[in-house]
Amino acid sequence: MTDITQSRQVAATPDKVRGLPGHVTVGTNDLDAASVFYDKLLAVFGIGRVLVQPNRAIYYGHRTLEFGIIKPFDGRPATVGNGGMIAFEAPSRSKVDEAHATALAAGGSDEGAPGPRGENGTGPYCAYFRDPEGNKLLIFHSGADQA
């Protein structure tokens, strides 16, 4: 039997630009409340609003759409996907800690305190939480902290 995890791992090339995802969205039933939460959380990473569609959606990013909060197009209530999670990469362990604390202070709920993961704590440094509507998020950092 082949170890799929090991056989599919590809070494990361530090100077290679990632191609996916283009952007990710989560649904919301209260755009105003969701925007307060994500304005605070994403500011930790220097990310702000790049597009606002009044009463419909708010998109965040550095220069282009990277993440959005939207009211469902079909008009039905937004629901949380079971097993779904969005991961944001942080430049340092301290930013993981700061993002987790900011999320909890802004109304999120803890799903896993900041700390090293993996066998013997040798894996990435991670923190898990849910936004006020229940969407699960991960903030992680791997390797040496960036300056």
PDB file of C-alpha atoms in Angstrom:
ATOM      1  CA  MET A   1       0.000   0.000   0.000  1.00  0.00           C
ATOM      2  CA  THR A   2       1.307   3.473  -0.900  1.00  0.00           C
ATOM      3  CA  ASP A   3       1.310   6.379   1.547  1.00  0.00           C
ATOM      4  CA  ILE A   4      -0.743   8.910  -0.464  1.00  0.00           C
ATOM      5  CA  THR A   5       0.267  11.828   1.738  1.00  0.00           C
ATOM      6  CA  GLN A   6       3.954  11.211   1.229  1.00  0.00           C
ATOM      7  CA  SER A   7       3.683  10.344  -2.462  1.00  0.00           C
ATOM      8  CA  ARG A   8       1.802  13.542  -3.315  1.00  0.00           C
ATOM      9  CA  GLN A   9       3.884  16.050  -1.402  1.00  0.00           C
ATOM     10  CA  VAL A  10       5.720  18.543  -3.581  1.00  0.00           C
ATOM     11  CA  ALA A  11       8.601  20.638  -2.320  1.00  0.00           C
ATOM     12  CA  ALA A  12       7.666  24.308  -2.077  1.00  0.00           C
ATOM     13  CA  THR A  13       9.606  26.713  -4.247  1.00  0.00           C
ATOM     14  CA  PRO A  14       9.982  29.934  -2.205  1.00  0.00           C
ATOM     15  CA  ASP A  15       9.917  32.276  -5.211  1.00  0.00           C
ATOM     16  CA  LYS A  16       7.013  30.553  -6.960  1.00  0.00           C
ATOM     17  CA  VAL A  17       3.703  32.417  -6.988  1.00  0.00           C
ATOM     18  CA  ARG A  18       0.687  30.368  -5.961  1.00  0.00           C
ATOM     19  CA  GLY A  19      -1.962  29.925  -8.612  1.00  0.00           C
ATOM     20  CA  LEU A  20      -4.969  28.975  -6.471  1.00  0.00           C
ATOM     21  CA  PRO A  21      -7.282  30.127  -5.049  1.00  0.00           C
ATOM     22  CA  GLY A  22      -8.296  33.236  -6.976  1.00  0.00           C
ATOM     23  CA  HIS A  23     -10.487  34.308  -4.086  1.00  0.00           C
ATOM     24  CA  VAL A  24     -12.672  32.681  -1.448  1.00  0.00           C
ATOM     25  CA  THR A  25     -16.019  33.815  -0.057  1.00  0.00           C
ATOM     26  CA  VAL A  26     -18.125  32.998   2.974  1.00  0.00           C
ATOM     27  CA  GLY A  27     -21.825  33.628   3.185  1.00  0.00           C
ATOM     28  CA  THR A  28     -23.347  35.982   5.713  1.00  0.00           C
ATOM     29  CA  ASN A  29     -26.828  36.801   6.920  1.00  0.00           C
ATOM     30  CA  ASP A  30     -25.673  40.106   8.432  1.00  0.00           C
ATOM     31  CA  LEU A  31     -23.265  41.927   6.135  1.00  0.00           C
ATOM     32  CA  ASP A  32     -22.764  44.820   8.551  1.00  0.00           C
ATOM     33  CA  ALA A  33     -21.810  42.588  11.497  1.00  0.00           C
ATOM     34  CA  ALA A  34     -19.614  40.362   9.323  1.00  0.00           C
ATOM     35  CA  SER A  35     -17.791  43.405   7.943  1.00  0.00           C
ATOM     36  CA  VAL A  36     -16.971  44.615  11.466  1.00  0.00           C
ATOM     37  CA  PHE A  37     -15.437  41.198  12.281  1.00  0.00           C
ATOM     38  CA  TYR A  38     -13.450  40.863   9.039  1.00  0.00           C
ATOM     39  CA  ASP A  39     -12.347  44.523   8.985  1.00  0.00           C
ATOM     40  CA  LYS A  40     -10.643  43.903  12.346  1.00  0.00           C
ATOM     41  CA  LEU A  41      -9.294  40.439  11.584  1.00  0.00           C
ATOM     42  CA  LEU A  42      -7.842  41.190   8.158  1.00  0.00           C
ATOM     43  CA  ALA A  43      -6.321  44.486   9.333  1.00  0.00           C
ATOM     44  CA  VAL A  44      -3.891  42.326  11.345  1.00  0.00           C
ATOM     45  CA  PHE A  45      -2.369  41.393   7.966  1.00  0.00           C
ATOM     46  CA  GLY A  46      -2.615  44.847   6.420  1.00  0.00           C
ATOM     47  CA  ILE A  47      -5.515  43.716   4.234  1.00  0.00           C
ATOM     48  CA  GLY A  48      -8.415  46.051   3.573  1.00  0.00           C
ATOM     49  CA  ARG A  49     -11.520  46.355   1.457  1.00  0.00           C
ATOM     50  CA  VAL A  50     -10.977  46.416  -2.297  1.00  0.00           C
ATOM     51  CA  LEU A  51     -14.600  46.235  -3.486  1.00  0.00           C
ATOM     52  CA  VAL A  52     -17.912  46.960  -1.776  1.00  0.00           C
ATOM     53  CA  GLN A  53     -21.220  46.013  -3.355  1.00  0.00           C
ATOM     54  CA  PRO A  54     -23.779  47.732  -1.079  1.00  0.00           C
ATOM     55  CA  ASN A  55     -26.153  45.305   0.673  1.00  0.00           C
ATOM     56  CA  ARG A  56     -24.583  42.395  -1.252  1.00  0.00           C
ATOM     57  CA  ALA A  57     -20.850  41.798  -0.698  1.00  0.00           C
ATOM     58  CA  ILE A  58     -17.550  43.122   0.594  1.00  0.00           C
ATOM     59  CA  TYR A  59     -14.259  41.897  -0.837  1.00  0.00           C
ATOM     60  CA  TYR A  60     -10.843  42.185   0.787  1.00  0.00           C
ATOM     61  CA  GLY A  61      -7.308  41.903  -0.512  1.00  0.00           C
ATOM     62  CA  HIS A  62      -3.956  43.580  -0.900  1.00  0.00           C
ATOM     63  CA  ARG A  63      -4.575  44.877  -4.416  1.00  0.00           C
ATOM     64  CA  THR A  64      -7.154  42.503  -5.844  1.00  0.00           C
ATOM     65  CA  LEU A  65     -10.010  40.305  -4.615  1.00  0.00           C
ATOM     66  CA  GLU A  66      -8.682  37.612  -2.278  1.00  0.00           C
ATOM     67  CA  PHE A  67     -11.485  37.057   0.232  1.00  0.00           C
ATOM     68  CA  GLY A  68     -15.117  38.095   0.389  1.00  0.00           C
ATOM     69  CA  ILE A  69     -18.193  38.081   2.563  1.00  0.00           C
ATOM     70  CA  ILE A  70     -21.424  37.849   0.617  1.00  0.00           C
ATOM     71  CA  LYS A  71     -25.147  37.501   1.004  1.00  0.00           C
ATOM     72  CA  PRO A  72     -26.219  34.373  -0.913  1.00  0.00           C
ATOM     73  CA  PHE A  73     -27.279  35.190  -4.462  1.00  0.00           C
ATOM     74  CA  ASP A  74     -30.344  32.929  -4.253  1.00  0.00           C
ATOM     75  CA  GLY A  75     -31.743  34.986  -1.354  1.00  0.00           C
ATOM     76  CA  ARG A  76     -31.877  32.003   1.001  1.00  0.00           C
ATOM     77  CA  PRO A  77     -30.099  32.111   4.378  1.00  0.00           C
ATOM     78  CA  ALA A  78     -26.346  31.628   4.463  1.00  0.00           C
ATOM     79  CA  THR A  79     -25.270  28.425   6.205  1.00  0.00           C
ATOM     80  CA  VAL A  80     -21.918  27.060   7.340  1.00  0.00           C
ATOM     81  CA  GLY A  81     -20.398  24.277   5.261  1.00  0.00           C
ATOM     82  CA  ASN A  82     -19.729  21.145   7.315  1.00  0.00           C
ATOM     83  CA  GLY A  83     -16.050  20.300   6.936  1.00  0.00           C
ATOM     84  CA  GLY A  84     -15.237  23.554   5.178  1.00  0.00           C
ATOM     85  CA  MET A  85     -12.407  25.746   6.438  1.00  0.00           C
ATOM     86  CA  ILE A  86     -10.502  28.730   5.113  1.00  0.00           C
ATOM     87  CA  ALA A  87      -6.798  29.059   5.864  1.00  0.00           C
ATOM     88  CA  PHE A  88      -4.867  32.320   5.938  1.00  0.00           C
ATOM     89  CA  GLU A  89      -1.064  32.214   5.930  1.00  0.00           C
ATOM     90  CA  ALA A  90       0.662  34.524   8.412  1.00  0.00           C
ATOM     91  CA  PRO A  91       4.219  35.881   8.081  1.00  0.00           C
ATOM     92  CA  SER A  92       5.098  34.993  11.704  1.00  0.00           C
ATOM     93  CA  ARG A  93       3.966  33.144  14.817  1.00  0.00           C
ATOM     94  CA  SER A  94       3.224  36.474  16.498  1.00  0.00           C
ATOM     95  CA  LYS A  95       0.771  37.327  13.691  1.00  0.00           C
ATOM     96  CA  VAL A  96      -0.960  33.969  14.257  1.00  0.00           C
ATOM     97  CA  ASP A  97      -1.306  34.873  17.940  1.00  0.00           C
ATOM     98  CA  GLU A  98      -2.507  38.397  17.117  1.00  0.00           C
ATOM     99  CA  ALA A  99      -5.057  37.221  14.543  1.00  0.00           C
ATOM    100  CA  HIS A 100      -6.478  34.607  16.932  1.00  0.00           C
ATOM    101  CA  ALA A 101      -6.795  37.160  19.748  1.00  0.00           C
ATOM    102  CA  THR A 102      -8.337  39.709  17.381  1.00  0.00           C
ATOM    103  CA  ALA A 103     -10.876  37.172  16.108  1.00  0.00           C
ATOM    104  CA  LEU A 104     -11.964  36.235  19.625  1.00  0.00           C
ATOM    105  CA  ALA A 105     -12.159  39.884  20.716  1.00  0.00           C
ATOM    106  CA  ALA A 106     -14.271  40.670  17.639  1.00  0.00           C
ATOM    107  CA  GLY A 107     -16.876  38.006  18.457  1.00  0.00           C
ATOM    108  CA  GLY A 108     -15.341  34.827  17.071  1.00  0.00           C
ATOM    109  CA  SER A 109     -15.128  31.547  18.981  1.00  0.00           C
ATOM    110  CA  ASP A 110     -12.042  29.451  19.725  1.00  0.00           C
ATOM    111  CA  GLU A 111     -11.532  26.164  17.855  1.00  0.00           C
ATOM    112  CA  GLY A 112      -7.891  25.617  18.801  1.00  0.00           C
ATOM    113  CA  ALA A 113      -5.447  27.894  20.595  1.00  0.00           C
ATOM    114  CA  PRO A 114      -2.259  29.054  18.853  1.00  0.00           C
ATOM    115  CA  GLY A 115       0.563  26.556  18.962  1.00  0.00           C
ATOM    116  CA  PRO A 116       2.679  24.122  16.974  1.00  0.00           C
ATOM    117  CA  ARG A 117       0.868  21.221  15.349  1.00  0.00           C
ATOM    118  CA  GLY A 118       2.028  17.886  14.027  1.00  0.00           C
ATOM    119  CA  GLU A 119       4.023  15.052  15.478  1.00  0.00           C
ATOM    120  CA  ASN A 120       6.025  16.258  18.495  1.00  0.00           C
ATOM    121  CA  GLY A 121       4.951  19.848  17.760  1.00  0.00           C
ATOM    122  CA  THR A 122       7.249  20.035  14.730  1.00  0.00           C
ATOM    123  CA  GLY A 123       4.555  21.049  12.242  1.00  0.00           C
ATOM    124  CA  PRO A 124       3.213  24.487  11.377  1.00  0.00           C
ATOM    125  CA  TYR A 125       2.176  26.979  14.043  1.00  0.00           C
ATOM    126  CA  CYS A 126      -1.624  27.220  13.866  1.00  0.00           C
ATOM    127  CA  ALA A 127      -4.694  28.754  15.478  1.00  0.00           C
ATOM    128  CA  TYR A 128      -8.305  27.855  14.683  1.00  0.00           C
ATOM    129  CA  PHE A 129     -11.483  29.830  15.276  1.00  0.00           C
ATOM    130  CA  ARG A 130     -14.952  30.468  13.904  1.00  0.00           C
ATOM    131  CA  ASP A 131     -16.347  33.793  12.813  1.00  0.00           C
ATOM    132  CA  PRO A 132     -19.596  34.965  14.490  1.00  0.00           C
ATOM    133  CA  GLU A 133     -21.679  33.060  11.923  1.00  0.00           C
ATOM    134  CA  GLY A 134     -19.804  29.787  12.420  1.00  0.00           C
ATOM    135  CA  ASN A 135     -17.424  29.725   9.440  1.00  0.00           C
ATOM    136  CA  LYS A 136     -14.208  27.944  10.457  1.00  0.00           C
ATOM    137  CA  LEU A 137     -10.881  29.670   9.843  1.00  0.00           C
ATOM    138  CA  LEU A 138      -7.253  28.699  10.311  1.00  0.00           C
ATOM    139  CA  ILE A 139      -4.324  31.073  10.630  1.00  0.00           C
ATOM    140  CA  PHE A 140      -0.987  29.308  10.144  1.00  0.00           C
ATOM    141  CA  HIS A 141       2.732  29.935   9.815  1.00  0.00           C
ATOM    142  CA  SER A 142       5.376  27.500   8.610  1.00  0.00           C
ATOM    143  CA  GLY A 143       9.116  27.948   8.715  1.00  0.00           C
ATOM    144  CA  ALA A 144      11.113  30.906   9.944  1.00  0.00           C
ATOM    145  CA  ASP A 145       9.346  34.184  10.742  1.00  0.00           C
ATOM    146  CA  GLN A 146       9.530  36.817   8.009  1.00  0.00           C
ATOM    147  CA  ALA A 147      11.101  40.159   8.845  1.00  0.00           C
TER     148      ALA A 147
END
